[in-house]
Coordinates of C-alpha atoms in Angstrom, one line a residue:
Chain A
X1 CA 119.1 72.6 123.2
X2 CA 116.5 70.1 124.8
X3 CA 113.2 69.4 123.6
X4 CA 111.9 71.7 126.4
X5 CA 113.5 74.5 124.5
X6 CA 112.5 74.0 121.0
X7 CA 109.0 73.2 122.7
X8 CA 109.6 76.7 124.0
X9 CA 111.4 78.5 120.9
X10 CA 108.5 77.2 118.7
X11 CA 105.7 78.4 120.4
X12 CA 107.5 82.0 120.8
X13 CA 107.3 82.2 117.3
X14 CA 103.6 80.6 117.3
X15 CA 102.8 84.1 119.1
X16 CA 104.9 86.6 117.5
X17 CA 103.5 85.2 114.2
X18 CA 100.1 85.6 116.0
X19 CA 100.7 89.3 116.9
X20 CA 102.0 90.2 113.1
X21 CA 99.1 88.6 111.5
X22 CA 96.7 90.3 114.1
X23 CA 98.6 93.9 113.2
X24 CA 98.8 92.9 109.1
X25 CA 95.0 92.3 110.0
X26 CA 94.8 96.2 111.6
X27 CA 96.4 97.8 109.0
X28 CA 94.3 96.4 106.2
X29 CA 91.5 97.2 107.7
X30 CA 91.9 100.5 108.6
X31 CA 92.8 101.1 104.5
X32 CA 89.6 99.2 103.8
X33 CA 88.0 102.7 105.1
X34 CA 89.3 104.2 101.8
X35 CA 87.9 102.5 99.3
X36 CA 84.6 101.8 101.3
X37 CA 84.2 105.6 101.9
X38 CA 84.7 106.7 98.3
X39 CA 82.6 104.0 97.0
X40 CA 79.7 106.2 98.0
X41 CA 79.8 108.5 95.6
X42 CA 80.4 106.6 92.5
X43 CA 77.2 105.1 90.1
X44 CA 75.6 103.3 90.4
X45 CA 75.3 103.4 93.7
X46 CA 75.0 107.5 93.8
X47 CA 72.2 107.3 91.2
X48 CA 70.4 104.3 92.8
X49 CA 70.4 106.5 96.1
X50 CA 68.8 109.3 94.6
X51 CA 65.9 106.9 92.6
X52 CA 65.6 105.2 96.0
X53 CA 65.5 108.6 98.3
X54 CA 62.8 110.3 95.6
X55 CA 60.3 107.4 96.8
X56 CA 61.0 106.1 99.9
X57 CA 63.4 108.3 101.6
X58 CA 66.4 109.1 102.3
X59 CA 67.3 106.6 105.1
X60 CA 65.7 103.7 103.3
X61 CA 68.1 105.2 100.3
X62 CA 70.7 104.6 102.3
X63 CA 70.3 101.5 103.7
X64 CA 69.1 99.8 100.5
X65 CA 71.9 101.2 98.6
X66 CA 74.0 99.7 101.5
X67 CA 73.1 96.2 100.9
X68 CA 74.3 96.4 97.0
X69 CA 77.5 97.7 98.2
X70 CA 77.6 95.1 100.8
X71 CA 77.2 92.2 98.5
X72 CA 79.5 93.7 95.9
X73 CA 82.2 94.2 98.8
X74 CA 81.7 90.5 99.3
X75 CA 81.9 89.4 96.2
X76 CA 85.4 90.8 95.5
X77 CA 86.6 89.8 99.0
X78 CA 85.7 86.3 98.0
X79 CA 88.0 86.7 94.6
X80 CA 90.5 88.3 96.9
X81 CA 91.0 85.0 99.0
X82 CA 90.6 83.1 96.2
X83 CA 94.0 84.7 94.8
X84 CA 95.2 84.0 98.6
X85 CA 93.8 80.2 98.7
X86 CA 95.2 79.7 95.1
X87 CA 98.8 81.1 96.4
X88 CA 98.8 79.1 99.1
X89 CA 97.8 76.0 97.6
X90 CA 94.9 75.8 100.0
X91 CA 92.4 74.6 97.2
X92 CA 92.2 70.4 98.0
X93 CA 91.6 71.1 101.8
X94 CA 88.8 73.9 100.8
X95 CA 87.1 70.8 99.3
X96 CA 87.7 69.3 102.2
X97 CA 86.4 71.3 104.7
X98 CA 83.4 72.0 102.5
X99 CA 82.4 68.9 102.3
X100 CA 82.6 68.6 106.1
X101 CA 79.4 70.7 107.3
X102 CA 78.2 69.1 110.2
X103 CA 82.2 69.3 112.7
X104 CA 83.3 72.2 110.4
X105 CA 81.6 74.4 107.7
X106 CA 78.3 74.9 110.0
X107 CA 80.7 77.4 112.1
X108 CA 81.6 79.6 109.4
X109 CA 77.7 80.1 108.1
X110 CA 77.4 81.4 111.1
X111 CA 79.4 83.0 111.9
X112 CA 78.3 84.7 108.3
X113 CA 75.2 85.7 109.6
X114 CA 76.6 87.8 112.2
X115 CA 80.1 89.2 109.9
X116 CA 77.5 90.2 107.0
X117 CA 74.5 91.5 107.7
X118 CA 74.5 92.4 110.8
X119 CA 78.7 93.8 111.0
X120 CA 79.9 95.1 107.4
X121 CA 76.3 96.3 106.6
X122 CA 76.0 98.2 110.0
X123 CA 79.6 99.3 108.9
X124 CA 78.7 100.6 105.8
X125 CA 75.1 102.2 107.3
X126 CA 77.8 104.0 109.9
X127 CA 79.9 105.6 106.8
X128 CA 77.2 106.5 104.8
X129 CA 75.5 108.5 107.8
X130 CA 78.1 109.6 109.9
X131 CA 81.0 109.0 107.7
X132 CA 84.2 106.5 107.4
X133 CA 86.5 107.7 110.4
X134 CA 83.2 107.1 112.6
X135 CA 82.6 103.7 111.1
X136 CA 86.2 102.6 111.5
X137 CA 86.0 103.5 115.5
X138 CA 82.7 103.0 116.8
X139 CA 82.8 99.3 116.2
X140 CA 85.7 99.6 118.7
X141 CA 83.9 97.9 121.8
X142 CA 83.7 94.5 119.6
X143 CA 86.8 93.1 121.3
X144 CA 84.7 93.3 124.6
X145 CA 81.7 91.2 123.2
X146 CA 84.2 88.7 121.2
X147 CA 86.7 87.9 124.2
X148 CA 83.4 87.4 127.2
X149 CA 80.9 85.1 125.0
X150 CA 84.8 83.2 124.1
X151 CA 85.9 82.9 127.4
X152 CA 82.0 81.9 128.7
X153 CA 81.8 79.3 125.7
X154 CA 85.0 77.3 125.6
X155 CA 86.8 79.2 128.6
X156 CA 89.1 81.3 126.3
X157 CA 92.0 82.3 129.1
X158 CA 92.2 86.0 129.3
X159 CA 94.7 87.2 131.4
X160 CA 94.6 91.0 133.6
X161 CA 97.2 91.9 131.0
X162 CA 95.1 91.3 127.8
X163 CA 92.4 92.8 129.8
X164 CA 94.1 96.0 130.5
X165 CA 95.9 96.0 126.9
X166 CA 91.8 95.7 125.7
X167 CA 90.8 98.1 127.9
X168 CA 93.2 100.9 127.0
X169 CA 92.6 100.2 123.4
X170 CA 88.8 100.6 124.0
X171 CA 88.9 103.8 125.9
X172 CA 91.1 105.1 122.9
X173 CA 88.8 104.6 120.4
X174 CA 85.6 106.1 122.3
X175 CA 88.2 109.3 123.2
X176 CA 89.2 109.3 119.1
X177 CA 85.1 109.7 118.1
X178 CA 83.6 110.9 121.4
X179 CA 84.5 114.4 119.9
X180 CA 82.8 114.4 116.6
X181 CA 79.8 112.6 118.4
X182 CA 79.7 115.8 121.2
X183 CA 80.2 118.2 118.7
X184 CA 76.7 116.8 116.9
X185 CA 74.8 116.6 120.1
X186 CA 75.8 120.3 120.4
X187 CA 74.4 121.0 117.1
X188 CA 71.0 118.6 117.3
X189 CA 71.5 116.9 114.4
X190 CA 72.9 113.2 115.1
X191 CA 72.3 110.8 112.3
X192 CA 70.7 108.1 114.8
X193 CA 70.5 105.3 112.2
X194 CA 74.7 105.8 111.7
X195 CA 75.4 105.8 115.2
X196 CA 73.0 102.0 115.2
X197 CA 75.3 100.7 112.5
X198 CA 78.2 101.2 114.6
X199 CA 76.8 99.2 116.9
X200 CA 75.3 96.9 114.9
X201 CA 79.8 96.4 113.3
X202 CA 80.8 96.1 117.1
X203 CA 78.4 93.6 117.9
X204 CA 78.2 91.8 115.1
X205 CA 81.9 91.2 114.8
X206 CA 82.3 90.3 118.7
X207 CA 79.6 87.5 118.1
X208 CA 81.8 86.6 114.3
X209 CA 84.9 86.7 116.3
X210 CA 83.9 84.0 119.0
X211 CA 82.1 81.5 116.5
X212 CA 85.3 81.7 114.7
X213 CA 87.1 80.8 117.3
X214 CA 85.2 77.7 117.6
X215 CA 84.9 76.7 114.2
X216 CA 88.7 76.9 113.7
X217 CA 89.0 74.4 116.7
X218 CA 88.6 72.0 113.4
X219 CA 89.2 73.6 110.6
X220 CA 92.0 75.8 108.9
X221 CA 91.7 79.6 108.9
X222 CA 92.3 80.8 105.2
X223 CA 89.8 78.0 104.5
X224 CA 87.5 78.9 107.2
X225 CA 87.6 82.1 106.0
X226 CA 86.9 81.7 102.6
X227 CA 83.6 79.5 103.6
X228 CA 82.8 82.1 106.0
X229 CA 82.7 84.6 103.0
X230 CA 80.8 81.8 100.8
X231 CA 77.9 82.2 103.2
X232 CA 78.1 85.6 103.2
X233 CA 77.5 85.6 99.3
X234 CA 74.4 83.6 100.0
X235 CA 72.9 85.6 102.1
X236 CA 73.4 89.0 99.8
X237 CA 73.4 87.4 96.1
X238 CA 70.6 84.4 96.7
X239 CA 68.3 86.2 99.9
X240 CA 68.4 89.8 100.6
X241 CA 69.2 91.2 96.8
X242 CA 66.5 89.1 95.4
X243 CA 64.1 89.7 98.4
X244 CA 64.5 93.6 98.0
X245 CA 64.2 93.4 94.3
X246 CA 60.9 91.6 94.8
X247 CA 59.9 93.9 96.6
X248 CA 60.2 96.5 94.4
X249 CA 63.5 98.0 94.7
X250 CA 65.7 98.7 91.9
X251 CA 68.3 95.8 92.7
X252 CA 69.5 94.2 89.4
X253 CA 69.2 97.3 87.6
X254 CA 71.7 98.9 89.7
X255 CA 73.7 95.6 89.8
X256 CA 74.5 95.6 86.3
X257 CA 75.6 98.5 86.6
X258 CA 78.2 98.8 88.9
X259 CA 80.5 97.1 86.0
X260 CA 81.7 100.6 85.4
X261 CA 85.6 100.7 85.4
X262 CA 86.2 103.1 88.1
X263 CA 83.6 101.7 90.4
X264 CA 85.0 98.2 90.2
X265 CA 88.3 98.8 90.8
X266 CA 87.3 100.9 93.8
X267 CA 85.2 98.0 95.0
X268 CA 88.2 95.3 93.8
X269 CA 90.3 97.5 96.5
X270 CA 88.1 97.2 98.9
X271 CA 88.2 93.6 98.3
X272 CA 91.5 92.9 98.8
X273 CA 91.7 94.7 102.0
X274 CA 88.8 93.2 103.6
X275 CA 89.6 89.7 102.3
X276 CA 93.3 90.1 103.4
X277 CA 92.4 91.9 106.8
X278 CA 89.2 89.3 107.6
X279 CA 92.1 86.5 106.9
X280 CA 94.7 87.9 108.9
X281 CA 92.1 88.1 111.5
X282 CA 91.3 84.5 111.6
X283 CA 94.9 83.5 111.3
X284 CA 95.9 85.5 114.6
X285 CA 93.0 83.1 116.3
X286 CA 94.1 79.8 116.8
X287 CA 97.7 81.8 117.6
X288 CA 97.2 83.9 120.3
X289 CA 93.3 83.7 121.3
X290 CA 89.8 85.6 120.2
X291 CA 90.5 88.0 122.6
X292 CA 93.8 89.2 121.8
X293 CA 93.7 88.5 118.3
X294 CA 90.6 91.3 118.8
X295 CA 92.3 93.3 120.7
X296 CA 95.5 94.0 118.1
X297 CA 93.2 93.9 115.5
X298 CA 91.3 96.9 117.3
X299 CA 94.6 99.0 116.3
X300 CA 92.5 99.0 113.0
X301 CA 90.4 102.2 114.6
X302 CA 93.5 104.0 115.0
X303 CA 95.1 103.3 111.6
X304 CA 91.9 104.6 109.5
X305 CA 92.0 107.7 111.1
X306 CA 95.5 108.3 109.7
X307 CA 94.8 107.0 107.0
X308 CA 91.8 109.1 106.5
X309 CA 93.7 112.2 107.3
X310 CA 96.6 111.6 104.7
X311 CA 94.5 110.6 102.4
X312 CA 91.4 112.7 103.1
X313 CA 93.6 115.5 104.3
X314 CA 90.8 115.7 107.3
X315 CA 93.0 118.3 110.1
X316 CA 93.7 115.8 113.6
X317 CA 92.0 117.0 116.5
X318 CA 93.7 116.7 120.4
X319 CA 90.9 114.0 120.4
X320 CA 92.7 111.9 117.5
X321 CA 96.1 112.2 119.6
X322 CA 94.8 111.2 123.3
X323 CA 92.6 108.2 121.7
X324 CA 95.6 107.4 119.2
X325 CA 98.1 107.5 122.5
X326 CA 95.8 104.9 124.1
X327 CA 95.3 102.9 121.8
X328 CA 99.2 102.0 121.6
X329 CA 99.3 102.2 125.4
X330 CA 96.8 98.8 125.1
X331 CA 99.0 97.3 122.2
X332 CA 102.2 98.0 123.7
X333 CA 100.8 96.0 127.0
X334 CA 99.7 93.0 125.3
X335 CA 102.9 92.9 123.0
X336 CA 105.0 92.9 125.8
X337 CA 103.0 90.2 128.2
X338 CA 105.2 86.9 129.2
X339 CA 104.1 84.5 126.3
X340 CA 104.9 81.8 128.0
X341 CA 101.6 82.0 130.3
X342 CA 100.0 81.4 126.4
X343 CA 101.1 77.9 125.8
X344 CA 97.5 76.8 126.4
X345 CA 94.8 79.6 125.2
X346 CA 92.0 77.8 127.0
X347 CA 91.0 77.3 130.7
X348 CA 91.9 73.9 132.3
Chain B
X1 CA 77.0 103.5 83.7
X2 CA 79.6 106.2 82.8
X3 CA 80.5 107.8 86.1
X4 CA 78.7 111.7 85.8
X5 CA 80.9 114.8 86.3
X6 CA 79.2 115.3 89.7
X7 CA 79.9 111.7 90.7
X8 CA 83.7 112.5 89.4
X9 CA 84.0 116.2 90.9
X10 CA 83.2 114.2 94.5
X11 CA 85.3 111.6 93.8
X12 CA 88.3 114.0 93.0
X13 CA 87.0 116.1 96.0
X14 CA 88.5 113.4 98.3
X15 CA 92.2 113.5 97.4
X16 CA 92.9 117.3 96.4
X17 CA 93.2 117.8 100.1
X18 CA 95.2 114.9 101.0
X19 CA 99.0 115.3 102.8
X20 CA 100.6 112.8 100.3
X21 CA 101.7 113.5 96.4
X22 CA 99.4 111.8 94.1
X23 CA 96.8 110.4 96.8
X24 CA 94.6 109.1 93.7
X25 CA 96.8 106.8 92.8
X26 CA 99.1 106.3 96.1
X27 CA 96.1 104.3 98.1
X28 CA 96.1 102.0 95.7
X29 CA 100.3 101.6 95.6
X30 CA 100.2 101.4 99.2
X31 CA 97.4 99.1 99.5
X32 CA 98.9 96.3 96.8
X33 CA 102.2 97.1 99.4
X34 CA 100.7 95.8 101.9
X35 CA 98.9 93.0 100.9
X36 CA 101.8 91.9 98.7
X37 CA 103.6 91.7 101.9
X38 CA 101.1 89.9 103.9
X39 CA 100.7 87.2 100.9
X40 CA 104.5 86.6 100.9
X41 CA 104.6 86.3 104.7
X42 CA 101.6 84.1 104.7
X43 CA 103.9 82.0 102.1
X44 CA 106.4 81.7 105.1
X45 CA 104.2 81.0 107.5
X46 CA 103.1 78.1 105.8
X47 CA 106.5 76.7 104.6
X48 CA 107.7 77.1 108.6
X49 CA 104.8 75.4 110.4

């Protein structure tokens, strides 16, 4: 065997790792959907809705109580990757990259921004109004946003493959909730605030994806990852929970008391499954590209709906099938693309 | 905050349909499953590049 072919061999196993972690990455997420569905109706956070909805409503409820579940779901992903880090013996080079803001940890504040308040809160918005198999698909399209504003920025290659893989996968998910959605615009009551935070997930994580992708140009994913989620903290723990207890919401109250066994250990769940899914995520990057990293990762829509319906025991519909049947149609068709046209992910 | 027998009867609500034995308790099994398994391949990946 030449040099050519171990150049060859070692990059075929660059991608196949690339595809698992962007498939570990879909199946964590979809079981994320558990815990972050049943966390709704657990104290505090069922309590704080009801003080909250008494005085200001029941969507301002809703999205206030939001934002406490949002920072707590960030401060248990951040223990989740800290048990990752710690395994991996990734501790020295988080110092390291920390300490390098300007080339490196500038990207993952960011990209923050984008992830937290604008993705995992529009998540959560989207399963506390419409509910968690809604939330899991409508953020679907983000592959779209995350593989054009990477291939316009630093000319990520995507080739008609990937496309088509991303498009079946796409079409899929807006077949899996396009049902639920019709049946609600039958009835005239569609939960318009839900349906935003879908949107708000797809674009925010599009936008996440592609800074990422940059960021990682010069710095380590796990790392990356963990700073990314450091930022996050900041923005819930020393901003927005703060800010909304000034302003005269029941924040700290409610905070202290989410230490409630049952509630924690939902929330340390969730944790883990977000932490492990958002660092799978990253890892499938630098390996295969934004937009196919995305794309896999998309399979995420399908996997919460089945795991919502063993779990949930929530009957399929023909809906579920056709958009499930797509969405491996676009898998199957990225798996199986030549890798070899990968050895470079960006354009010349 | 002690969860209230509302809070618990909703909570419970989710799983007593579920297709799977146990469904209380198996989310959690399968979840630790999975991310055990991720964390030990992670391992590899690290030792191999």
């Amino acid at each position: 065997m030449d040099l050519q072919d171990l150049r060859k061999l070692e990059h075929k196993r660059r991608v196949r790792y690339g595809y698992m972690w962007a498939l570990f990455c879909a199946v964590l997420w979809g079981l994320w959907y558990l815990p972050g569905t049943v966390v709704w109706v657990l104290n505090p956070f069922d309590e704080m809705y009801g003080e909250i909805a008494a005085g200001s409503g029941d969507s301002m409820a809703l999205i206030i109580t939001a934002v406490l579940i949002t920072a707590f779901n960030a401060l248990t992903v951040i223990l989740a990757l800290m048990v990752w880090n710690g395994v991996l013996g990734k501790f020295g080079e988080m110092k390291r990259t920390l300490k390098q803001f300007k080339p490196c940890s500038k990207w993952f504040f960011l990209a923050s921004i984008f992830g937290g308040p604008v993705a995992i809160l529009g998540s959560f918005i989207a399963m506390g109004f419409v509910g968690g198999a809604f939330a899991a698909v409508a953020a679907l399209m983000y592959p779209v946003v995350g593989s054009i504003l990477a291939s316009q920025w630093y000319g990520e290659k995507i080739s008609k493959r990937a496309a088509t893989g991303i498009f079946f996968i796409i079409i899929g998910g807006f077949v899996i909730f396009g049902g639920g959605l019709l049946s609600e615009l039958g009835t005239g009551n569609v939960p318009w605030i839900g349906y935003m935070g879908g949107l708000m997930a797809a674009v925010g994580w599009g936008i996440e994806g592609a800074i990422a992708g940059k960021g990682l140009d010069v710095a380590e994913p796990d790392v990356g990852l963990t700073l990314r989620f450091l930022g996050e903290n900041i923005i819930w723990w020393i901003i927005a929970v703060p800010l909304l207890a000034i302003a005269g919401f029941p924040m700290v109250k409610y905070a202290l008391l989410a230490f409630e066994p049952l509630t924690m250990m939902v929330l340390i769940f969730a944790g883990i499954t977000f932490g492990f899914c958002y660092v799978t995520w990253y890892k499938s990057f630098p390996l295969i590209g934004v937009g196919r990293g995305q794309g896999i990762g998309n399979l995420y829509g399908l996997f919460a709906v089945v795991f919502i319906i063993l779990f949930f025991g929530d009957i399929p519909s023909w809906t579920l099938l056709l958009g499930g049947a797509f969405c491996l149609a676009g898998s199957f068709t990225m798996f199986s693309e030549d890798t070899s046209g990968l050895e470079s992910l960006r354009g010349e | 905050m002690v969860q209230t027998a509302a809070a618990m009867e909703f909570y419970n609500g989710y799983w007593v349909n579920s297709y799977l034995p146990a469904a209380d308790v198996l989310w959690m099994v399968v979840i630790l499953i999975v991310a055990l398994l991720a964390l030990w391949q992670a391992r590899t990946f690290v030792s191999k590049f």
